[in-house]
Every structure is written in C-alpha cells, then in structure tokens.
Amino acid sequence: MSEQEKIVPACFALSSDPDGDDCVLTLRLCGPWLLSEKRPELSDILASVDIARYTSIRFDVEHLEEWDTGLLIFIRACQDWASENDLSCELDGLPEGVQNLVRLSLAIPKNTNRLETKARSWLLGLGEHSLGFWGAIEGFFAFLGELTLDFFELLRGRAQLRREDFFYLLQSTGPMALPIVSLLSFLTGLIIAFIGVIQLQKFAADIYVADLVGLATTRELGAVMAGVIMAGRTGAAFAAQIGSMKVNEEIDALTTFGISPMQFLVLPRVLALVLMMPLLCACADFVSILGGMVVAIAISDVGVVQYVNQVDNAVALSDFLVGLFKSVVFGVIIAVSGCYRGLNSGKDATAVGLATTSAVVTAITWIVVADAIFAVLFQMIGI
C-alpha cells in the first residue's frame, strides 16, 4: 500500500492521485453499500484530508457490489461537501443507475424560501377575523336562501331531484338509523329511571318515576338524543359524501351538465331527514319510557299497569307534540349543517375530514342552543 493511500472502515478506501497540476481525491467504494448497514459519517472519514491539496473528487466502484438508497445518500453528501470546499465532484465512475438518480435529485432545487414571521398588530388580526366571520355568515344565509328557493321549485314540480335517490335517503336516515336510536334511547330511559327511583324511594313515591321519565323523554330527551345520534351518524355522512364528490369534481360535473347541486344533492337530504326525525323521535320516546318501566318494575313496587296509567296521566298530548316539533327543527339543523360543510369543503382528504368534524360539532351545538331557546319560549307561552 502506498503512503498516499489510507484504508478506512465501512467498505471503502480513500486515496489521493496527483495528476499534473491537479490532485484528485478518489473514494474507492467496496463491497455491499446498503442503507441498513452502519458507516462512519463523511466528516469523520475526511477529517484527515488536506483539502487545499485537491481540486476534485471522483469515485472508484470497481469492487462495489449491491447498493441501494444508502449509496445515493452518501454520493449527495459528498457533493455537498465538495461544493462547500470549492471542489468538483465527478460522477463518471459511478454506475449508470446511480448517476441518473443523482441527476434526478438535483433537477429540483432546494426550497430556500422560509416563512417570514412578522409581528402583527392585534387590531389587524381582529379585523381579518371579523371579515372572515362576516363572510361565513353571508355565505350561510346565501345557502339558506338558495335552499328555500329550491324548495319552492320542488312544490312547483320543477326541482331536479331523482325519486330513487330520495327513497334511498329516506331508508338510510330512517329505518337504518332506528336500531342505534332505539338502543341509546332505551339506555337513557333506564338511567333516568334508576336515578329517579333511588331518590323517590326515600319519600315512598316510587310511582312518580313514571312522571319523571315520561315528561323528560317526551319534552326534552327523546328529541335531543335522536338529534345528537343523527348528527354523529347522518350529518357526518352528508358532509363526507358531498365533500368527497367535491374532491372528485363530481359537483363541477353536475354544474357543467346544467344540474343544480342544491336541488340534486342538498334538497333530498334535507327533506328525508326532516320527514324521518319525527318518527325517530316518537320511537325514542316509546323506547325510553319502556326502559324506565323495566327499572321501575325491577327495583320498586310499581307494576306494569300502574306505570302505564301514571305515564298516561302525566304526559299530555302537548308534551308529545313539543318533542316532535323540536325533532323537525333538529332535523333541519343536522341536514343543513352537513350539506353546507360538505359543499364548502376543500379538495383534499384532510379538508373532507375537517368538514365532517365541523358538521357534527355545528349540528350538536345548535341543537343544544335551539333546545334551550325552545324551553324558554314554551315556558313563556305556557306550553
């Protein structure tokens, strides 16, 4: 071995070859060069090299065996090191595949643009948020206005709506949602009755658990529970379906063919959910009262006939109709929230996920707000 050649671990040798006035630094790569194998850092390998003696770097791959991305990473590191030290890097000695991949990696320049963080005035931020909030409100009311006009077009028989799609939406928002609504409503009635019986037994008033379950369910919890369940189930589905259609440019295709997306997609979904919510609410009321009866019979002296008679005396028709009216409003809120978020979704998977989440959060929030408003209004007018 010559004095100018230095053997370095990691399957390559380092040698310097003076050639006239120029001195070339040769890296001889030996054996397999795989990403899974550990090798010393390039800075450690070249630590003992006198950079001033050399003008270029070249590679000797006569004894190189198999290679993968690890070799490409090393070559790029050598190029960067050579560029920093004003040396040229020759790729002629490398395999053709390596040369092509290295040139391809150099075809796209590095992104040197960095986000500039400037101190912003709080007043400027407040103004931007206010404008964005006002734009969102304006867009939402424009959506409601267009939906209202399309509803009148439906009454006149001019809406672009397919009957088959509407019947499928009725099935998916009604019968297919019935099992989960019934299950959670039964459990809700069971929990309310259990808590009520435990407290009423202290006063020997077990029978009034029927009043508690009946009134709470028909006036409040039946509609609210059905609304929350449908917001998470159907409202999210509406947002995801329409958002995915926007990503795939299907909504643009409908517009190109002269078909209104509001009439073809939004209107049937709103109508289907508005028609099915009262039925789901009535079912939720019945199942919740049934769950309360199971608890009342199991842990107290209340009989089936006593429980049914007490519910009949405590719950008036107005209480039942109040819950049904709320369910209709909740259905409008859920359907509008889902369809609006879907139509205003971005055109990527992340945007569809955000639209779906926003639809559920918006629907549940406005369900609670609307229920509170109705509770105050009905109390003021004596219903």
mmCIF file of N, CA, C and O in Angstrom, residues 204-253:
data_model
loop_
_atom_site.group_PDB
_atom_site.id
_atom_site.type_symbol
_atom_site.label_atom_id
_atom_site.label_comp_id
_atom_site.label_asym_id
_atom_site.label_seq_id
_atom_site.Cartn_x
_atom_site.Cartn_y
_atom_site.Cartn_z
ATOM 1 N N ALA A 204 -91.057 7.338 49.615
ATOM 2 C CA ALA A 204 -92.111 6.368 49.294
ATOM 3 C C ALA A 204 -92.962 6.847 48.124
ATOM 4 O O ALA A 204 -94.187 6.681 48.121
ATOM 5 N N ALA A 205 -92.314 7.435 47.138
ATOM 6 C CA ALA A 205 -93.022 7.974 45.964
ATOM 7 C C ALA A 205 -92.486 7.327 44.696
ATOM 8 O O ALA A 205 -92.254 8.003 43.687
ATOM 9 N N ASP A 206 -92.319 6.008 44.746
ATOM 10 C CA ASP A 206 -91.754 5.308 43.593
ATOM 11 C C ASP A 206 -92.578 5.485 42.335
ATOM 12 O O ASP A 206 -92.036 5.525 41.219
ATOM 13 N N ILE A 207 -93.871 5.615 42.477
ATOM 14 C CA ILE A 207 -94.744 5.659 41.323
ATOM 15 C C ILE A 207 -94.471 6.878 40.440
ATOM 16 O O ILE A 207 -94.702 6.863 39.226
ATOM 17 N N TYR A 208 -93.931 7.945 41.049
ATOM 18 C CA TYR A 208 -93.705 9.176 40.276
ATOM 19 C C TYR A 208 -92.490 9.083 39.350
ATOM 20 O O TYR A 208 -92.201 10.046 38.626
ATOM 21 N N VAL A 209 -91.795 7.960 39.388
ATOM 22 C CA VAL A 209 -90.731 7.771 38.412
ATOM 23 C C VAL A 209 -91.298 7.727 36.997
ATOM 24 O O VAL A 209 -90.630 8.110 36.031
ATOM 25 N N ALA A 210 -92.539 7.304 36.866
ATOM 26 C CA ALA A 210 -93.193 7.300 35.555
ATOM 27 C C ALA A 210 -93.378 8.732 35.047
ATOM 28 O O ALA A 210 -93.177 9.012 33.861
ATOM 29 N N ASP A 211 -93.770 9.642 35.943
ATOM 30 C CA ASP A 211 -93.901 11.048 35.543
ATOM 31 C C ASP A 211 -92.551 11.613 35.098
ATOM 32 O O ASP A 211 -92.461 12.343 34.089
ATOM 33 N N LEU A 212 -91.509 11.289 35.876
ATOM 34 C CA LEU A 212 -90.180 11.806 35.564
ATOM 35 C C LEU A 212 -89.709 11.331 34.196
ATOM 36 O O LEU A 212 -89.278 12.137 33.353
ATOM 37 N N VAL A 213 -89.782 10.045 33.968
ATOM 38 C CA VAL A 213 -89.309 9.501 32.695
ATOM 39 C C VAL A 213 -90.172 9.980 31.532
ATOM 40 O O VAL A 213 -89.663 10.371 30.477
ATOM 41 N N GLY A 214 -91.483 9.961 31.725
ATOM 42 C CA GLY A 214 -92.389 10.340 30.644
ATOM 43 C C GLY A 214 -92.209 11.783 30.206
ATOM 44 O O GLY A 214 -92.069 12.074 29.009
ATOM 45 N N LEU A 215 -92.212 12.711 31.160
ATOM 46 C CA LEU A 215 -92.083 14.129 30.809
ATOM 47 C C LEU A 215 -90.688 14.465 30.273
ATOM 48 O O LEU A 215 -90.553 15.199 29.288
ATOM 49 N N ALA A 216 -89.665 13.937 30.935
ATOM 50 C CA ALA A 216 -88.305 14.234 30.481
ATOM 51 C C ALA A 216 -88.053 13.708 29.079
ATOM 52 O O ALA A 216 -87.356 14.338 28.276
ATOM 53 N N THR A 217 -88.619 12.567 28.788
ATOM 54 C CA THR A 217 -88.380 11.957 27.484
ATOM 55 C C THR A 217 -89.154 12.656 26.382
ATOM 56 O O THR A 217 -88.591 13.013 25.336
ATOM 57 N N THR A 218 -90.450 12.845 26.604
ATOM 58 C CA THR A 218 -91.276 13.396 25.521
ATOM 59 C C THR A 218 -90.966 14.867 25.243
ATOM 60 O O THR A 218 -90.995 15.295 24.084
ATOM 61 N N ARG A 219 -90.666 15.641 26.261
ATOM 62 C CA ARG A 219 -90.452 17.071 26.052
ATOM 63 C C ARG A 219 -89.006 17.397 25.663
ATOM 64 O O ARG A 219 -88.772 18.328 24.900
ATOM 65 N N GLU A 220 -88.040 16.652 26.194
ATOM 66 C CA GLU A 220 -86.650 17.038 26.006
ATOM 67 C C GLU A 220 -85.785 15.925 25.417
ATOM 68 O O GLU A 220 -85.288 16.019 24.297
ATOM 69 N N LEU A 221 -85.581 14.873 26.198
ATOM 70 C CA LEU A 221 -84.510 13.935 25.901
ATOM 71 C C LEU A 221 -84.755 13.095 24.656
ATOM 72 O O LEU A 221 -83.794 12.709 23.979
ATOM 73 N N GLY A 222 -86.005 12.791 24.343
ATOM 74 C CA GLY A 222 -86.266 11.985 23.152
ATOM 75 C C GLY A 222 -85.776 12.683 21.892
ATOM 76 O O GLY A 222 -85.035 12.115 21.089
ATOM 77 N N ALA A 223 -86.159 13.944 21.724
ATOM 78 C CA ALA A 223 -85.745 14.701 20.540
ATOM 79 C C ALA A 223 -84.249 15.003 20.565
ATOM 80 O O ALA A 223 -83.566 14.915 19.540
ATOM 81 N N VAL A 224 -83.725 15.367 21.744
ATOM 82 C CA VAL A 224 -82.308 15.721 21.833
ATOM 83 C C VAL A 224 -81.426 14.505 21.568
ATOM 84 O O VAL A 224 -80.430 14.593 20.824
ATOM 85 N N MET A 225 -81.755 13.363 22.171
ATOM 86 C CA MET A 225 -80.947 12.171 21.956
ATOM 87 C C MET A 225 -80.988 11.734 20.504
ATOM 88 O O MET A 225 -79.956 11.396 19.904
ATOM 89 N N ALA A 226 -82.165 11.758 19.911
ATOM 90 C CA ALA A 226 -82.261 11.402 18.489
ATOM 91 C C ALA A 226 -81.475 12.386 17.634
ATOM 92 O O ALA A 226 -80.795 11.992 16.669
ATOM 93 N N GLY A 227 -81.528 13.676 17.986
ATOM 94 C CA GLY A 227 -80.788 14.675 17.219
ATOM 95 C C GLY A 227 -79.285 14.490 17.329
ATOM 96 O O GLY A 227 -78.564 14.575 16.330
ATOM 97 N N VAL A 228 -78.779 14.231 18.532
ATOM 98 C CA VAL A 228 -77.338 14.047 18.712
ATOM 99 C C VAL A 228 -76.859 12.800 17.972
ATOM 100 O O VAL A 228 -75.804 12.801 17.320
ATOM 101 N N ILE A 229 -77.642 11.728 18.062
ATOM 102 C CA ILE A 229 -77.255 10.496 17.363
ATOM 103 C C ILE A 229 -77.232 10.708 15.857
ATOM 104 O O ILE A 229 -76.296 10.298 15.160
ATOM 105 N N MET A 230 -78.256 11.373 15.326
ATOM 106 C CA MET A 230 -78.319 11.585 13.890
ATOM 107 C C MET A 230 -77.265 12.594 13.424
ATOM 108 O O MET A 230 -76.801 12.534 12.280
ATOM 109 N N ALA A 231 -76.887 13.526 14.290
ATOM 110 C CA ALA A 231 -75.811 14.456 13.923
ATOM 111 C C ALA A 231 -74.502 13.707 13.738
ATOM 112 O O ALA A 231 -73.741 13.970 12.795
ATOM 113 N N GLY A 232 -74.205 12.770 14.661
ATOM 114 C CA GLY A 232 -72.977 11.995 14.531
ATOM 115 C C GLY A 232 -73.029 10.944 13.444
ATOM 116 O O GLY A 232 -71.992 10.590 12.869
ATOM 117 N N ARG A 233 -74.225 10.461 13.144
ATOM 118 C CA ARG A 233 -74.354 9.396 12.137
ATOM 119 C C ARG A 233 -74.627 9.959 10.749
ATOM 120 O O ARG A 233 -73.860 9.751 9.811
ATOM 121 N N THR A 234 -75.732 10.679 10.609
ATOM 122 C CA THR A 234 -76.190 11.107 9.296
ATOM 123 C C THR A 234 -75.596 12.447 8.878
ATOM 124 O O THR A 234 -75.242 12.633 7.713
ATOM 125 N N GLY A 235 -75.480 13.405 9.819
ATOM 126 C CA GLY A 235 -74.889 14.687 9.466
ATOM 127 C C GLY A 235 -73.454 14.540 8.991
ATOM 128 O O GLY A 235 -73.038 15.160 8.005
ATOM 129 N N ALA A 236 -72.692 13.699 9.687
ATOM 130 C CA ALA A 236 -71.315 13.439 9.252
ATOM 131 C C ALA A 236 -71.286 12.747 7.896
ATOM 132 O O ALA A 236 -70.416 13.034 7.062
ATOM 133 N N ALA A 237 -72.223 11.834 7.673
ATOM 134 C CA ALA A 237 -72.270 11.133 6.385
ATOM 135 C C ALA A 237 -72.578 12.107 5.246
ATOM 136 O O ALA A 237 -71.971 12.027 4.166
ATOM 137 N N PHE A 238 -73.506 13.030 5.464
ATOM 138 C CA PHE A 238 -73.822 14.022 4.427
ATOM 139 C C PHE A 238 -72.594 14.855 4.078
ATOM 140 O O PHE A 238 -72.292 15.079 2.896
ATOM 141 N N ALA A 239 -71.885 15.332 5.103
ATOM 142 C CA ALA A 239 -70.699 16.152 4.855
ATOM 143 C C ALA A 239 -69.622 15.359 4.126
ATOM 144 O O ALA A 239 -68.984 15.867 3.194
ATOM 145 N N ALA A 240 -69.409 14.111 4.527
ATOM 146 C CA ALA A 240 -68.376 13.294 3.889
ATOM 147 C C ALA A 240 -68.747 12.954 2.445
ATOM 148 O O ALA A 240 -67.886 12.978 1.552
ATOM 149 N N GLN A 241 -70.011 12.634 2.199
ATOM 150 C CA GLN A 241 -70.433 12.283 0.839
ATOM 151 C C GLN A 241 -70.269 13.464 -0.114
ATOM 152 O O GLN A 241 -69.671 13.346 -1.190
ATOM 153 N N ILE A 242 -70.802 14.611 0.277
ATOM 154 C CA ILE A 242 -70.733 15.779 -0.602
ATOM 155 C C ILE A 242 -69.300 16.285 -0.710
ATOM 156 O O ILE A 242 -68.851 16.718 -1.784
ATOM 157 N N GLY A 243 -68.545 16.238 0.390
ATOM 158 C CA GLY A 243 -67.150 16.641 0.331
ATOM 159 C C GLY A 243 -66.333 15.765 -0.594
ATOM 160 O O GLY A 243 -65.479 16.250 -1.345
ATOM 161 N N SER A 244 -66.573 14.455 -0.553
ATOM 162 C CA SER A 244 -65.864 13.545 -1.458
ATOM 163 C C SER A 244 -66.239 13.803 -2.910
ATOM 164 O O SER A 244 -65.386 13.719 -3.801
ATOM 165 N N MET A 245 -67.492 14.113 -3.149
ATOM 166 C CA MET A 245 -67.907 14.454 -4.512
ATOM 167 C C MET A 245 -67.225 15.726 -4.992
ATOM 168 O O MET A 245 -66.875 15.848 -6.170
ATOM 169 N N LYS A 246 -66.989 16.668 -4.084
ATOM 170 C CA LYS A 246 -66.290 17.884 -4.476
ATOM 171 C C LYS A 246 -64.831 17.601 -4.778
ATOM 172 O O LYS A 246 -64.251 18.159 -5.706
ATOM 173 N N VAL A 247 -64.211 16.710 -4.001
ATOM 174 C CA VAL A 247 -62.820 16.333 -4.261
ATOM 175 C C VAL A 247 -62.694 15.675 -5.628
ATOM 176 O O VAL A 247 -61.750 15.940 -6.387
ATOM 177 N N ASN A 248 -63.630 14.811 -5.968
ATOM 178 C CA ASN A 248 -63.605 14.107 -7.255
ATOM 179 C C ASN A 248 -64.174 14.931 -8.406
ATOM 180 O O ASN A 248 -64.341 14.407 -9.511
ATOM 181 N N GLU A 249 -64.520 16.193 -8.128
ATOM 182 C CA GLU A 249 -65.033 17.126 -9.134
ATOM 183 C C GLU A 249 -66.362 16.674 -9.724
ATOM 184 O O GLU A 249 -66.715 17.048 -10.837
ATOM 185 N N GLU A 250 -67.108 15.880 -8.960
ATOM 186 C CA GLU A 250 -68.432 15.461 -9.424
ATOM 187 C C GLU A 250 -69.429 16.605 -9.352
ATOM 188 O O GLU A 250 -70.344 16.695 -10.180
ATOM 189 N N ILE A 251 -69.271 17.485 -8.358
ATOM 190 C CA ILE A 251 -70.166 18.641 -8.260
ATOM 191 C C ILE A 251 -69.932 19.586 -9.438
ATOM 192 O O ILE A 251 -70.881 20.141 -10.006
ATOM 193 N N ASP A 252 -68.666 19.751 -9.820
ATOM 194 C CA ASP A 252 -68.377 20.570 -11.006
ATOM 195 C C ASP A 252 -68.985 19.948 -12.258
ATOM 196 O O ASP A 252 -69.467 20.657 -13.152
ATOM 197 N N ALA A 253 -68.968 18.622 -12.323
ATOM 198 C CA ALA A 253 -69.569 17.943 -13.470
ATOM 199 C C ALA A 253 -71.083 18.162 -13.515
ATOM 200 O O ALA A 253 -71.658 18.388 -14.593
#
